[in-house]
């Protein structure tokens, strides 16, 4: 990063972040919370490796003793990243992978439209930051982003969310042609319709000095004829050009060849593979956790491309078949297919981390809450397939707090955590404390008085006839419900009357906690790049504390 970039970042991103415990954030999976705060309870489900930097440095020697197709990796990754437009630091990092002493810091994601949710960027930044930290300690660590183009869930990647100029959250979608349904994302080529999708996204963003560059980056990456995976990679490469991030597209047929042995063992030992997945999933349930992915008696974590569609393989007695189809194959027939055409096969969610580790010298995987949860289902499978269970580190989690929204919260005595209660409660708090405190106090006083009187009435009538006690409680509940309903309607009406305040709170929530979700899950990074420019991404690299596993509130602007 240039001196000018550093000066820009110093004025844009405030060095002090706030941290919020994941215990205080609604909707976080219990397994992820225990992974962070009660690890002893779940440690037997994960790799037996300490996650501190010093321990990871020691573990590096275990990884480097394993065999990897390093020469093939260097050849393919140099070609891919040159095509994506990656910078010199990335090319040097790829060459470094040829050294048997190097290790990889791996993360990944499906190739969402315009890079999808902000957490995609946070994953990549975490991998770069961890790599730099380990390099400073003498470990040759290379950050790698695995673009999951084998996935066929097109509905998960064909859209993103932006906030328009009126502060409303808007969905921007690319219309995937119906003829492409079921195809791996990496094989779905963009049509002329992508130009309209880009136009729609640009029309929602504010006019700024950064928009010409941003538009050029979008149109250079997302061009008709380019696959969704490649468009994603091109855009990521433009934003991470100077950070040394290596992008890998595992759909390249050359990268499937080293996985043939793994796929073959899954086919030949499908019954044992299924048993181990079911056993560990049952253990998860026994501990009180909800499984991240479903495992049935027919499940195996392998897909085949058949007639242009990606379809799950399933167990059928002593044969294997295609999910929701009548086709059946003997294991030997599938083994021959794997050996002849490994590019037709791809790992399911349970097998993907293991496949990554067959190809890459993975020291640690960087994952979000859902990935950490599903890693808790695969240790026994990993052992059966003769791969050491990879350690998984939580990715950085962050909300970007713009100065204008920080001022709004301060004006009304709110904290970011108050927003987690949702719009209605935030509005109620503002009305109660800033707009109509006398009336809301009157509601509170009336509710207390009414509860006391109704309780007295209930006791009195119950002494005469015990059956009237329940009737009294039902009457009391109805009266209190109506009072609270009136209070809610008053608060909403009072809030709407103050249109400026109503809109300010609504806008703040649209950006800071959109649709009741963390910003990193509910918005795309274009919202911020259009306002703060391309220096924002490298600037965040020096701001996020990737070893502090709590949610960051980062102040910018």
CSV table of C-alpha atoms in Angstrom, one decimal, residues 114 165 194-203 205-223 235 238-239 526 529-531 533-534:
chain,number,residue,atom,x,y,z
A,114,UNK,CA,-20.8,-8.7,-7.2
A,165,UNK,CA,-30.3,6.7,-2.2
A,194,UNK,CA,-25.9,-8.8,-16.9
A,195,UNK,CA,-25.5,-5.2,-18.4
A,196,UNK,CA,-29.0,-4.4,-17.1
A,197,UNK,CA,-28.2,-5.8,-13.7
A,198,UNK,CA,-25.1,-3.6,-13.5
A,199,UNK,CA,-27.1,-0.6,-14.6
A,200,UNK,CA,-29.7,-1.3,-11.8
A,201,UNK,CA,-27.0,-1.6,-9.1
A,202,UNK,CA,-25.2,1.6,-10.3
A,203,UNK,CA,-28.6,3.4,-10.2
A,205,UNK,CA,-25.6,3.9,-5.5
A,206,UNK,CA,-24.9,7.6,-4.8
A,207,UNK,CA,-23.0,9.8,-7.2
A,208,UNK,CA,-19.4,10.1,-6.0
A,209,UNK,CA,-15.8,10.6,-7.3
A,210,UNK,CA,-15.4,6.8,-6.9
A,211,UNK,CA,-18.2,5.7,-9.2
A,212,UNK,CA,-16.4,5.8,-12.6
A,213,UNK,CA,-13.7,3.4,-11.3
A,214,UNK,CA,-16.3,1.2,-9.6
A,215,UNK,CA,-18.4,1.0,-12.8
A,216,UNK,CA,-15.3,0.1,-14.8
A,217,UNK,CA,-14.4,-2.7,-12.4
A,218,UNK,CA,-17.9,-4.1,-12.5
A,219,UNK,CA,-18.2,-4.0,-16.3
A,220,UNK,CA,-14.7,-5.4,-16.8
A,221,UNK,CA,-15.5,-8.3,-14.5
A,222,UNK,CA,-19.1,-9.1,-15.3
A,223,UNK,CA,-19.2,-9.4,-19.1
A,235,UNK,CA,-13.8,-8.4,-9.3
A,238,UNK,CA,-9.3,-5.9,-8.7
A,239,UNK,CA,-10.1,-5.2,-5.0
A,526,UNK,CA,-20.6,-1.8,-3.1
A,529,UNK,CA,-17.0,1.3,-1.9
A,530,UNK,CA,-19.2,3.8,-3.7
A,531,UNK,CA,-18.9,6.2,-0.8
A,533,UNK,CA,-13.5,4.3,-2.6
A,534,UNK,CA,-11.1,1.5,-3.4
